[in-house]
Coordinates of N, CA and C in Angstrom, one line a residue:
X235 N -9.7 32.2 -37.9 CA -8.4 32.6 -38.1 C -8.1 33.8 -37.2
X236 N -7.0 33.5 -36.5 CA -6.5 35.1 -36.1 C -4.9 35.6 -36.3
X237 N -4.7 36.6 -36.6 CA -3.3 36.8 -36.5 C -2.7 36.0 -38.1
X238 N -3.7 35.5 -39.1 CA -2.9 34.7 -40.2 C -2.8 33.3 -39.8
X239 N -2.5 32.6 -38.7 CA -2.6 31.5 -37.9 C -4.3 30.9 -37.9
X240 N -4.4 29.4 -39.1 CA -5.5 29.1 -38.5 C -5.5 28.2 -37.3
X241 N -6.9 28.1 -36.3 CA -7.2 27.3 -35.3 C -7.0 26.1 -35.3
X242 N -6.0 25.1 -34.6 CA -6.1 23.8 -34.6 C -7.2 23.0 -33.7
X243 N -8.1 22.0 -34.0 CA -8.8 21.9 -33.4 C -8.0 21.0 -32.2
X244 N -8.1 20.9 -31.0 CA -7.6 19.7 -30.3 C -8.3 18.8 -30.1
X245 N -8.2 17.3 -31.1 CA -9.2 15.9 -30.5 C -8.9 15.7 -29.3
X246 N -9.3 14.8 -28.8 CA -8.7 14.2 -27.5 C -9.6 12.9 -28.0
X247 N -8.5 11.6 -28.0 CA -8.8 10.5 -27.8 C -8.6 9.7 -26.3
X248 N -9.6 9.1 -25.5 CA -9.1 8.7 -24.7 C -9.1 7.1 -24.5
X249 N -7.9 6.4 -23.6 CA -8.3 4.7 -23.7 C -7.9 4.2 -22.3
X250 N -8.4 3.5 -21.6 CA -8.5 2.8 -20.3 C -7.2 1.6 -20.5
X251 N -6.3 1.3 -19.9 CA -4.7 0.6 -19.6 C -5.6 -0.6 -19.0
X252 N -4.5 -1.8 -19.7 CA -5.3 -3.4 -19.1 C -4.9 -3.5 -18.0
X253 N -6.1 -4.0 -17.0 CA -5.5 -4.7 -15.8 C -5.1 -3.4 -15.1
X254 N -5.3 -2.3 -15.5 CA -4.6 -1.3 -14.1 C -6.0 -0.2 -13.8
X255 N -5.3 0.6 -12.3 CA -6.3 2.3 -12.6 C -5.4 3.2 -13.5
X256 N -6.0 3.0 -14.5 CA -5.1 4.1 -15.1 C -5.7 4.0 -16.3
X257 N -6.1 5.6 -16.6 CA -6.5 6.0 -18.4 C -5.4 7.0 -18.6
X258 N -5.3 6.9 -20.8 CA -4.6 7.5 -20.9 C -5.3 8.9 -21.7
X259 N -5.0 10.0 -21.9 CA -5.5 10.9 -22.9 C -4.7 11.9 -23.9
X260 N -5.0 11.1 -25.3 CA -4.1 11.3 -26.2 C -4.5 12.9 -26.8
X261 N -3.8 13.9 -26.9 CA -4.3 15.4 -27.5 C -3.5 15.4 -28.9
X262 N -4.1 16.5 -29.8 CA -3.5 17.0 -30.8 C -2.3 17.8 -30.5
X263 N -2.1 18.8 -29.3 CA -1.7 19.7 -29.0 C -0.5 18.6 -28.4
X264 N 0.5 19.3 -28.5 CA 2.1 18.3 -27.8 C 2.7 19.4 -27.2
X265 N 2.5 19.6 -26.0 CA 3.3 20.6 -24.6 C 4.7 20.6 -25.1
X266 N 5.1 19.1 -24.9 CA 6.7 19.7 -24.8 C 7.0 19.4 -26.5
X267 N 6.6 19.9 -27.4 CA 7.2 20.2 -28.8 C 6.9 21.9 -28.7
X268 N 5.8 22.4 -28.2 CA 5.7 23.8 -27.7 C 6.6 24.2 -26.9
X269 N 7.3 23.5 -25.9 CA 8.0 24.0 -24.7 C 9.5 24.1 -25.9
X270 N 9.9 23.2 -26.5 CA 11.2 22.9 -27.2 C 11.3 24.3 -28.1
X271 N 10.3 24.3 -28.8 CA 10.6 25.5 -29.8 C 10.8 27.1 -29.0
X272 N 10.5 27.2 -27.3 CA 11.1 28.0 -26.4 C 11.7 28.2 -26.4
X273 N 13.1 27.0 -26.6 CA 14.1 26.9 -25.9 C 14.3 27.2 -24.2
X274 N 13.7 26.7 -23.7 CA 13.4 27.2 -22.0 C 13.5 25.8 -21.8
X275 N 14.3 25.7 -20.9 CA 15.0 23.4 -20.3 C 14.0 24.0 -19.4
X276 N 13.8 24.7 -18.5 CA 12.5 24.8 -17.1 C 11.3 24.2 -17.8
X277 N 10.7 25.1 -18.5 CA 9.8 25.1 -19.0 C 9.2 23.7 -19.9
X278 N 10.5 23.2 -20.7 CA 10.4 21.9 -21.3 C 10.3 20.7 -19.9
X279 N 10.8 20.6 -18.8 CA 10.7 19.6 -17.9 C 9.1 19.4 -17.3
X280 N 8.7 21.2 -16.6 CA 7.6 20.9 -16.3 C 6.4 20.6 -17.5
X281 N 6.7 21.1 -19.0 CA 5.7 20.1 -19.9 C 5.8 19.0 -19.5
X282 N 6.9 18.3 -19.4 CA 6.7 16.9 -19.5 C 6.2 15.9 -18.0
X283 N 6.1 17.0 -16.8 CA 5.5 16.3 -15.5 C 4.2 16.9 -15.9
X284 N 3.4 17.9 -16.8 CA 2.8 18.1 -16.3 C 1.9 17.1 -17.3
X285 N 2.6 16.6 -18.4 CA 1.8 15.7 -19.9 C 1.6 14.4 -19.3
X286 N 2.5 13.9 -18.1 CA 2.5 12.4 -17.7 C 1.9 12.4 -16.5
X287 N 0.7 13.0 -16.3 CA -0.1 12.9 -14.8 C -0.4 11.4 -14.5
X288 N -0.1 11.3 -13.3 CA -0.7 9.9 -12.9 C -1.6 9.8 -12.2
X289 N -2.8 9.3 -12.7 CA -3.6 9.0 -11.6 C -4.4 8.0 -10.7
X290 N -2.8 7.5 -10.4 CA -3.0 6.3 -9.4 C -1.3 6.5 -8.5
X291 N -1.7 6.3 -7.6 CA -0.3 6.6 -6.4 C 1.1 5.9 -7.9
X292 N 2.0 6.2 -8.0 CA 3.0 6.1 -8.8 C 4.4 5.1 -7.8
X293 N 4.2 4.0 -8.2 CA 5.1 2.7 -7.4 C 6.8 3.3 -7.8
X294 N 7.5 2.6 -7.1 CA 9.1 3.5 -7.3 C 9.5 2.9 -8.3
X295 N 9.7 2.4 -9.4 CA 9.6 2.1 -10.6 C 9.2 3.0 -11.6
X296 N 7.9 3.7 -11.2 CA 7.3 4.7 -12.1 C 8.0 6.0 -11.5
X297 N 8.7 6.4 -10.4 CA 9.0 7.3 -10.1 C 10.5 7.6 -10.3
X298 N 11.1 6.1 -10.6 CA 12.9 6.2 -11.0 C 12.5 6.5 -12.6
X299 N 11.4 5.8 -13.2 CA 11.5 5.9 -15.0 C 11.4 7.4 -15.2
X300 N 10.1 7.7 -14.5 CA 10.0 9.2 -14.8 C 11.6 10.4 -14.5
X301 N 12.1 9.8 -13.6 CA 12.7 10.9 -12.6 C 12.2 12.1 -12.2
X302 N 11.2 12.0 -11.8 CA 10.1 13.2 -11.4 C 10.5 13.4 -9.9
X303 N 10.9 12.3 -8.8 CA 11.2 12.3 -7.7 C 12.6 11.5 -7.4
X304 N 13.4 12.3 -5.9 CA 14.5 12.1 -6.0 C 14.4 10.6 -5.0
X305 N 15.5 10.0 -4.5 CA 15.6 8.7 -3.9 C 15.0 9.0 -2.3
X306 N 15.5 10.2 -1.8 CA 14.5 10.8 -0.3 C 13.4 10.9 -0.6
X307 N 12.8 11.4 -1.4 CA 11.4 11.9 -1.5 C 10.6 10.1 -1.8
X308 N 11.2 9.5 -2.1 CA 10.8 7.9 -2.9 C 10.3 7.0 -1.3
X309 N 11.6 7.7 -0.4 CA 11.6 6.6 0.6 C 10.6 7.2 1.8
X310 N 10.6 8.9 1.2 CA 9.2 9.4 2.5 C 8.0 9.5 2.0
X311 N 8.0 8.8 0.7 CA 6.6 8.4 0.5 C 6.2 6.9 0.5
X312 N 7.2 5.9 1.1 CA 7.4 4.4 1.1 C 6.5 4.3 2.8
X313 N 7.1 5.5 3.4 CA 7.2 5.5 5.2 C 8.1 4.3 5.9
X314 N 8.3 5.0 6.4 CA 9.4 3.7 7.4 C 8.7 3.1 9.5
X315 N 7.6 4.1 9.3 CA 6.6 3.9 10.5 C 5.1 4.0 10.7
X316 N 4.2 3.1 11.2 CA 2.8 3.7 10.8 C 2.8 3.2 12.5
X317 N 1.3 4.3 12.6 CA 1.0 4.2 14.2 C -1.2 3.5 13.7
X318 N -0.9 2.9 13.8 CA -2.6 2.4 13.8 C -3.1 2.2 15.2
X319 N -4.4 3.8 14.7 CA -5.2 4.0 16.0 C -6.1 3.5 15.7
X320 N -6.8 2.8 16.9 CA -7.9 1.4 17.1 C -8.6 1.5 18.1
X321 N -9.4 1.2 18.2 CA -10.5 1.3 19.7 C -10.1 1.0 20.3
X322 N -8.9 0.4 20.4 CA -8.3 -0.6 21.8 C -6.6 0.2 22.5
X323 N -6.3 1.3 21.2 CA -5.3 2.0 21.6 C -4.3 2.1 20.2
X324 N -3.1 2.8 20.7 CA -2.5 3.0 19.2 C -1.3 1.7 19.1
X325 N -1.1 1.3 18.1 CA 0.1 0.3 18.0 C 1.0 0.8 16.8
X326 N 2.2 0.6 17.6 CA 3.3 1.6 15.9 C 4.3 0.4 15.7
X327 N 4.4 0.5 14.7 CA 4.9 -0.5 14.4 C 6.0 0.7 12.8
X328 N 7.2 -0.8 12.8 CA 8.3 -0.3 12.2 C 8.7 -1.1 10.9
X329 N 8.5 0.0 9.5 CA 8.5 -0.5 8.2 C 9.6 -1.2 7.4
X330 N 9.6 -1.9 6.6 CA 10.9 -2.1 6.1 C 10.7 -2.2 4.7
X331 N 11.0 -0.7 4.3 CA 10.6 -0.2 3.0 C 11.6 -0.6 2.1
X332 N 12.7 -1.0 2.4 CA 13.8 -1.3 1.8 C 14.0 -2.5 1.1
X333 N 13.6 -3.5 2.2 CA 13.5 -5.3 2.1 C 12.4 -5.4 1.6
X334 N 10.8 -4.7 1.7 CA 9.6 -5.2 1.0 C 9.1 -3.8 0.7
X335 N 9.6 -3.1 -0.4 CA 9.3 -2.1 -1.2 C 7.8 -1.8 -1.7
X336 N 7.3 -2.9 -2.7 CA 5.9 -2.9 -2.4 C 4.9 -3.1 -2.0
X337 N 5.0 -3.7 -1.3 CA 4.4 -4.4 0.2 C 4.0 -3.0 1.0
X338 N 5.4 -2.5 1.6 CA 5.3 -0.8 2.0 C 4.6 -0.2 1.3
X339 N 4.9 0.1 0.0 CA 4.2 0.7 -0.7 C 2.7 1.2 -0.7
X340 N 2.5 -0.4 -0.7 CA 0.7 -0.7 -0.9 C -0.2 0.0 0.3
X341 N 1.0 -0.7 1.6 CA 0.2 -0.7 2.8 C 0.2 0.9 2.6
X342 N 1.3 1.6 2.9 CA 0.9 3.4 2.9 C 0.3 4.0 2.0
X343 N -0.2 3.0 0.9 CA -0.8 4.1 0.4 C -2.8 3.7 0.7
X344 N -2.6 3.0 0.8 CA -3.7 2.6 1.8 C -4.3 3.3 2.7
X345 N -3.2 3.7 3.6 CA -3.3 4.2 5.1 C -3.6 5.6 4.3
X346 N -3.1 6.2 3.8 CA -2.8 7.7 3.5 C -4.2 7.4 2.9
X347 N -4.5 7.3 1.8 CA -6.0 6.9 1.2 C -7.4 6.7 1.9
X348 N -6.7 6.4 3.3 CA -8.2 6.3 4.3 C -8.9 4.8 3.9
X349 N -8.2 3.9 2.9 CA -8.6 2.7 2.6 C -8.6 2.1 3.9
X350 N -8.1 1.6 5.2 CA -8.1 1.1 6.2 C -9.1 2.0 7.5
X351 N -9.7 2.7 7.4 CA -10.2 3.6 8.3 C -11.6 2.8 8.6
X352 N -11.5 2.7 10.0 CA -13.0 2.2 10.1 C -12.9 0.4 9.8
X353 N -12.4 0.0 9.3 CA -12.5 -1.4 9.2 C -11.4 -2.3 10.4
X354 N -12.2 -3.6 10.5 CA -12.4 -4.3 11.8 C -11.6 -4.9 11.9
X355 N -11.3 -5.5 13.0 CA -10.3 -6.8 13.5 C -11.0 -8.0 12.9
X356 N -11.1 -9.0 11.9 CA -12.2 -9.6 11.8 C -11.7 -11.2 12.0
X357 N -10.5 -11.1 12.4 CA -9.8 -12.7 12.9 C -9.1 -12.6 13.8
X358 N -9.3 -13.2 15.5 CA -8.6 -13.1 16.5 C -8.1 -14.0 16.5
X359 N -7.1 -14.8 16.7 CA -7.0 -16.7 17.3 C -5.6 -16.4 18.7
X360 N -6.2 -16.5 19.7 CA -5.2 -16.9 21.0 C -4.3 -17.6 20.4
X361 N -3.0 -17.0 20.7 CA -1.6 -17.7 20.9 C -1.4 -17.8 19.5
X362 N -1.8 -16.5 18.9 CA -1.9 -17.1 17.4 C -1.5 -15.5 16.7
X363 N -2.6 -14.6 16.3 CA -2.5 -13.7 15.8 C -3.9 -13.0 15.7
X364 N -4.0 -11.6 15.2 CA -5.1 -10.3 15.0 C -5.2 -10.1 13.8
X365 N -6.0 -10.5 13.0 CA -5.8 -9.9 11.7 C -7.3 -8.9 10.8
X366 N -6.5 -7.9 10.5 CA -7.5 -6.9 9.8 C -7.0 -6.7 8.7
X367 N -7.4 -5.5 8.1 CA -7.6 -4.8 6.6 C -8.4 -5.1 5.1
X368 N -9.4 -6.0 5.8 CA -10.7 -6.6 4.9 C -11.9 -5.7 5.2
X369 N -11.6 -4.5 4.4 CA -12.7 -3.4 3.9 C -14.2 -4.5 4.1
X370 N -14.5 -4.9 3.7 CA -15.7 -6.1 3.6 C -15.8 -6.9 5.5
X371 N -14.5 -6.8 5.9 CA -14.6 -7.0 7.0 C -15.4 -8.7 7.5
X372 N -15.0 -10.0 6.3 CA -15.2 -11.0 6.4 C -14.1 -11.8 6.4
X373 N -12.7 -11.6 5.6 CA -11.8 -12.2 5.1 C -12.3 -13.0 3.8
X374 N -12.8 -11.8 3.1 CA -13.0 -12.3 1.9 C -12.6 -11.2 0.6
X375 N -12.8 -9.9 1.4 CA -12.7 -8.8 0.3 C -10.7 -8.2 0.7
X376 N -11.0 -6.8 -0.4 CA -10.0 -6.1 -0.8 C -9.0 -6.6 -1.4
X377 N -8.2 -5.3 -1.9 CA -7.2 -5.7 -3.2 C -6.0 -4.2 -3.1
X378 N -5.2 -4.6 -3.7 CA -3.6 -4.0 -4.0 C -4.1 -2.7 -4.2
X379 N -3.4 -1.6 -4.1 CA -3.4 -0.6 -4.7 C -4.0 -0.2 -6.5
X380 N -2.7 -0.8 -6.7 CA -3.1 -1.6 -8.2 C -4.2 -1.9 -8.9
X381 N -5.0 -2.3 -8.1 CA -6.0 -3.3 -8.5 C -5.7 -4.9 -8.0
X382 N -6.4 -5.8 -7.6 CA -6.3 -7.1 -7.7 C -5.2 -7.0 -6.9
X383 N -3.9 -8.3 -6.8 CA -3.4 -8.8 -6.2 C -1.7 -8.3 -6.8
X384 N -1.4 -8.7 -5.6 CA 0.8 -8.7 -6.2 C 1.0 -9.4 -5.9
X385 N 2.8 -9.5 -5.6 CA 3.7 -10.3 -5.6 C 3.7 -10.8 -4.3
X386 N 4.8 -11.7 -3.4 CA 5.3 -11.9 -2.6 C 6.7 -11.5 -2.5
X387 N 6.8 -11.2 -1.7 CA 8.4 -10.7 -1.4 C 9.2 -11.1 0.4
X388 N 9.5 -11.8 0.0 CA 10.1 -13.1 1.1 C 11.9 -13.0 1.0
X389 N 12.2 -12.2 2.1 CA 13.2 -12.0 2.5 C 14.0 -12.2 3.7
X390 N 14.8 -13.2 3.4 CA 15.9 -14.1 4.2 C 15.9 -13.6 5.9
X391 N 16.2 -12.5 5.8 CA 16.3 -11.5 7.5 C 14.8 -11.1 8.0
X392 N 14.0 -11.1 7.6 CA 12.7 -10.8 7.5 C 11.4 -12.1 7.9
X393 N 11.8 -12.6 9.2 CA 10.9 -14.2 9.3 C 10.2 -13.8 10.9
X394 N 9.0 -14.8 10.8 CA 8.5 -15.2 11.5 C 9.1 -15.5 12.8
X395 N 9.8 -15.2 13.4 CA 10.4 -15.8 14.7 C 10.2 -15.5 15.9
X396 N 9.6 -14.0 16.2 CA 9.2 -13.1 17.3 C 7.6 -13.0 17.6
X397 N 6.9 -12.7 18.5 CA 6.2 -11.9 18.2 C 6.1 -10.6 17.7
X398 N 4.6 -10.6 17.6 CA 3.9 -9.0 17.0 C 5.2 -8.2 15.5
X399 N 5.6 -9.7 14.9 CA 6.1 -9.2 13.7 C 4.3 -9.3 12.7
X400 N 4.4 -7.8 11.6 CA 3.1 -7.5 10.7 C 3.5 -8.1 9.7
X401 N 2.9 -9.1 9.2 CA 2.7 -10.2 7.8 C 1.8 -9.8 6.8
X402 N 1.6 -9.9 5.6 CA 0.4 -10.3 5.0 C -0.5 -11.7 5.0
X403 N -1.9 -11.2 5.0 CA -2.8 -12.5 4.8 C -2.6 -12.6 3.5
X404 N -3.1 -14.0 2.9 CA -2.9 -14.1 1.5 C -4.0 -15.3 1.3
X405 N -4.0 -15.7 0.3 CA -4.5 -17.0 0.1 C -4.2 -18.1 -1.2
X406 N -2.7 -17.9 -1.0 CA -1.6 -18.7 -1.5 C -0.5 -17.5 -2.3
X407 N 0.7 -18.1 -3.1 CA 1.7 -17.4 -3.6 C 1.1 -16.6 -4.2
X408 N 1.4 -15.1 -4.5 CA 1.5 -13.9 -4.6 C -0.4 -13.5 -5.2
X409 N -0.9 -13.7 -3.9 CA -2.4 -13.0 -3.9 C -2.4 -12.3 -2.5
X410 N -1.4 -11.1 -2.7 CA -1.2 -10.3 -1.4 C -2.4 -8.9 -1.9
X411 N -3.1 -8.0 -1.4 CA -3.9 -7.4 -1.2 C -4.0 -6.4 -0.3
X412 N -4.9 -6.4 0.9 CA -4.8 -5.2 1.0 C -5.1 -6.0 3.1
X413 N -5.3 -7.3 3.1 CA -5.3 -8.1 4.5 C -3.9 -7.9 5.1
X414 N -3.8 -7.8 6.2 CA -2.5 -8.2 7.2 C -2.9 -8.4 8.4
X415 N -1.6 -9.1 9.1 CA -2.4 -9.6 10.6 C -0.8 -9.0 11.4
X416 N -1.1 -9.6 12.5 CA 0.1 -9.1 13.7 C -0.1 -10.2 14.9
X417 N 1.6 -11.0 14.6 CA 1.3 -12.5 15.4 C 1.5 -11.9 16.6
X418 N 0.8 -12.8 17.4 CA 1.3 -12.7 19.3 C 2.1 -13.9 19.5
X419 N 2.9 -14.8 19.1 CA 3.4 -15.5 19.3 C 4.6 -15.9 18.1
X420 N 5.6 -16.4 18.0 CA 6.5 -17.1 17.6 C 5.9 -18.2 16.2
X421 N 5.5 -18.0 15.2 CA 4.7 -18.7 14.0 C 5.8 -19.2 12.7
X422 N 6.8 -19.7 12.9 CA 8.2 -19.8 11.8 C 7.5 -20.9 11.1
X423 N 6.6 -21.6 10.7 CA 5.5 -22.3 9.4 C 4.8 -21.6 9.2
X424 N 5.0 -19.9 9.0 CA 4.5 -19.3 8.1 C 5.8 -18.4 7.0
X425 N 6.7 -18.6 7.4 CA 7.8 -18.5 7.0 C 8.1 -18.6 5.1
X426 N 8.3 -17.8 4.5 CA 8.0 -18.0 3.1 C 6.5 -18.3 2.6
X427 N 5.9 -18.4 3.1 CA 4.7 -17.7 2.9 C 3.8 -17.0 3.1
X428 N 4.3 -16.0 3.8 CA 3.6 -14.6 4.2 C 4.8 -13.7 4.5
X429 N 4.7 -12.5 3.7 CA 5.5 -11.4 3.5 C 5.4 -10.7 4.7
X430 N 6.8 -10.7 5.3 CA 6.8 -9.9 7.0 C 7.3 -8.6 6.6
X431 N 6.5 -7.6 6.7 CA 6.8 -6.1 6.2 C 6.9 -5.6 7.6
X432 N 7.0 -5.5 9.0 CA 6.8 -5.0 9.8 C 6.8 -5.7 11.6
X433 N 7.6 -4.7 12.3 CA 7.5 -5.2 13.6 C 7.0 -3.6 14.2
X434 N 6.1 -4.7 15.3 CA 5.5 -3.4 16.4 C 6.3 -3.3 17.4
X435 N 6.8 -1.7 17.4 CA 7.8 -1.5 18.5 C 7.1 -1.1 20.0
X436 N 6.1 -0.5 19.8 CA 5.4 -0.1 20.8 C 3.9 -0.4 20.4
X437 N 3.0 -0.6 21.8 CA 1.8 -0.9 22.3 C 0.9 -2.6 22.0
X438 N 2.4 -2.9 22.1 CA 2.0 -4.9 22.4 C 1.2 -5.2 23.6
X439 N 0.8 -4.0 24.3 CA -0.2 -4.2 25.4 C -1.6 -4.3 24.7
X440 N -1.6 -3.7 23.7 CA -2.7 -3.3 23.0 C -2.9 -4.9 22.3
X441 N -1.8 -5.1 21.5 CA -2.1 -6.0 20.8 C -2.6 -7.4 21.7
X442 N -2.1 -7.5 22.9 CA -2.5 -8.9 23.8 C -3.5 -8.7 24.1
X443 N -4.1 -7.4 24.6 CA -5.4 -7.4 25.0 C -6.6 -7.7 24.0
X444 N -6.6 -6.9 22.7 CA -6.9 -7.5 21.6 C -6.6 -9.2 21.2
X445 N -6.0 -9.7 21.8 CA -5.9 -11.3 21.3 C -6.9 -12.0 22.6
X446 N -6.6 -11.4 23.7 CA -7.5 -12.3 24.8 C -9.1 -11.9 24.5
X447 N -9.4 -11.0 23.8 CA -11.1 -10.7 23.6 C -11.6 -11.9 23.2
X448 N -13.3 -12.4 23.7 CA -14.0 -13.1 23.2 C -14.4 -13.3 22.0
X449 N -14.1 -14.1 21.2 CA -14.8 -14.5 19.8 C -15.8 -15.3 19.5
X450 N -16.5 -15.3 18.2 CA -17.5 -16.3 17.8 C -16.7 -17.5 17.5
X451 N -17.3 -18.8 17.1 CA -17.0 -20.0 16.2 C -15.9 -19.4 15.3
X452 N -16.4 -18.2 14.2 CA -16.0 -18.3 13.0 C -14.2 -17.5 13.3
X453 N -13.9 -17.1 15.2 CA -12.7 -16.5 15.4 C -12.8 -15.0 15.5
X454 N -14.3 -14.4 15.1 CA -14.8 -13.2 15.1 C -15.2 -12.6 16.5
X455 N -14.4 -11.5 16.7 CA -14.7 -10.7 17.9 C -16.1 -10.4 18.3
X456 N -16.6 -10.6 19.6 CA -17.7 -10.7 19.8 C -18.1 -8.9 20.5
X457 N -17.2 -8.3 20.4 CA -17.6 -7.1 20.6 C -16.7 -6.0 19.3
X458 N -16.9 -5.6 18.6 CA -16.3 -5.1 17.4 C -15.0 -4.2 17.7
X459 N -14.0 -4.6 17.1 CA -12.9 -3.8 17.4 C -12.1 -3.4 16.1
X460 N -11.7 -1.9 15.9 CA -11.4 -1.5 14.3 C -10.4 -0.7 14.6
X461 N -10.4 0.1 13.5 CA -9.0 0.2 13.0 C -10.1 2.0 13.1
X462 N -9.2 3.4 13.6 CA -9.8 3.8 13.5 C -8.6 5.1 12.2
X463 N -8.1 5.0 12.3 CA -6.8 5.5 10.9 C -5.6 5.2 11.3
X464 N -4.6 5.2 10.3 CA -3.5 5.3 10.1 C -2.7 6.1 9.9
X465 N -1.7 6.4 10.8 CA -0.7 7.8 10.1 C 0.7 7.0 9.7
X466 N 1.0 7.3 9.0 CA 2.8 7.2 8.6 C 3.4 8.0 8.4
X467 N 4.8 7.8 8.8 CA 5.8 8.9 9.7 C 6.5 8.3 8.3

C-alpha cells in the first residue's frame, strides 16, 4: 500500500487472432478510462493509439476504422510508384492504388519490408513475360502480407492489352500472394484473371533484355537475375 491506495496487480492475458499476424494483449489496467477521468481529449486520443498497437502493416480498412491516419497519409503509404533495382538495371513502373488498393498495398509493403530483396527472376518465356517475387525462388513459395492468400481485384480500365503492364501470378481465383510478373507483349487471355496493378513507364530496355536471356527447360534463367530492392515513391 502507499498513499492509502492499494496496488492493483496487472494480469496480462494474451491470445493469438485466427488466420492473421496478429496477437492481442488483454491488461487489467484501462489507459483510456485513466485518460477520461483527466479530462484531457489529447491525452484520451493518444491512449487510445497507443492501446490499439498493430503489429502487422494496418490495410486501409484498419486505418479508416481506427481514424489514426488521414486519406493523404493512407495513399503515401499505398505508393503510387516503385523503381525495382535488378542486376539487369532499374525498371519504374506506375501504381494504381486507387483501382487495386490491396494489391498496392501488399506489393509496398513487401517492398518496404525487404520481402522482395535478393529474390530472382525465376520465369522468363519470350514474347511472353518475366516473372519474380517467389522468396523460394521456384514458383512455388510466398504469401500476402496477411498471411496466405487474397482476393482478386479485376478492374474494367485495368487489362492486359499493352506491354510491360505488372500483373499478379496466381494459381486460380483469389490465391494472389506475394508472385508478379511483367508482360513483354500484348496477353488479353489473361484478362480477368490476373490482377493488373501496374505499368512500367521507364526502363523496358531492361525488361526486353531480360526476356531475350537464355533459359533452362523449366523457363529458368540460365545465368541468375534478381531483384536487388525496391523503393516506393
Amino acid at each position: 500500500q502507499k498513499g492509502g491506495e492499494q496496488k492493483v496487480s496487472d494480469a496480462v492475458f494474451i491470445a493469438m487472432a485466427f488466420n492473421k499476424r496478429r496477437f492481442y494483449v488483454f491488461s487489467h489496467v484501462d489507459p483510456i478510462a485513466n485518460a477520461e477521468e483527466s479530462g484531457d481529449g489529447a491525452e484520451q486520443q493518444e491512449a487510445v493509439i497507443n492501446r490499439d498497437i498493430l503489429n502487422e502493416p494496418p490495410d486501409a480498412e484498419d486505418l479508416l476504422l481506427t481514424n489514426m491516419e488521414g486519406n493523404e497519409n493512407t495513399e503515401s503509404a499505398l505508393g503510387t510508384e516503385a523503381i525495382l533495382r535488378t542486376t539487369m538495371g532499374d525498371i519504374h513502373i506506375r501504381l494504381f492504388p486507387d483501382e487495386t488498393p490491396r494489391t498496392v498495398e501488399n506489393f509496398c509493403a513487401h517492398a518496404r519490408n525487404g520481402y522482395y530483396d535478393n529474390v530472382i527472376f525465376h520465369r522468363i518465356i519470350k514474347s511472353f513475360m518475366i516473372q519474380t517475387g517467389d522468396p523460394l525462388g521456384d514458383g512455388t513459395g510466398g504469401e500476402s502480407i496477411w498471411g496466405g492468400e487474397f482476393e482478386d481485384e479485376f478492374v474494367r480500365d485495368l487489362r492486359h492489352d499493352r506491354p510491360f503492364t505488372v500483373s499478379m501470378a496466381n494459381a486460380g481465383p483469389g490465391t494472389n500472394g506475394s508472385q508478379f510478373f511483367i508482360t513483354t507483349v500484348p496477353t488479353p487471355w489473361l484478362d480477368n484473371k490476373h490482377t493488373v496493378f501496374g505499368r512500367v513507364t521507364r526502363g523496358m530496355d531492361v525488361c526486353s533484355s531480360m526476356e531475350a536471356v537464355k533459359v533452362d527447360e523449366l523457363d529458368r534463367p540460365m545465368n541468375e537475375i534478381s531483384i536487388v530492392s525496391i523503393d516506393i515513391v
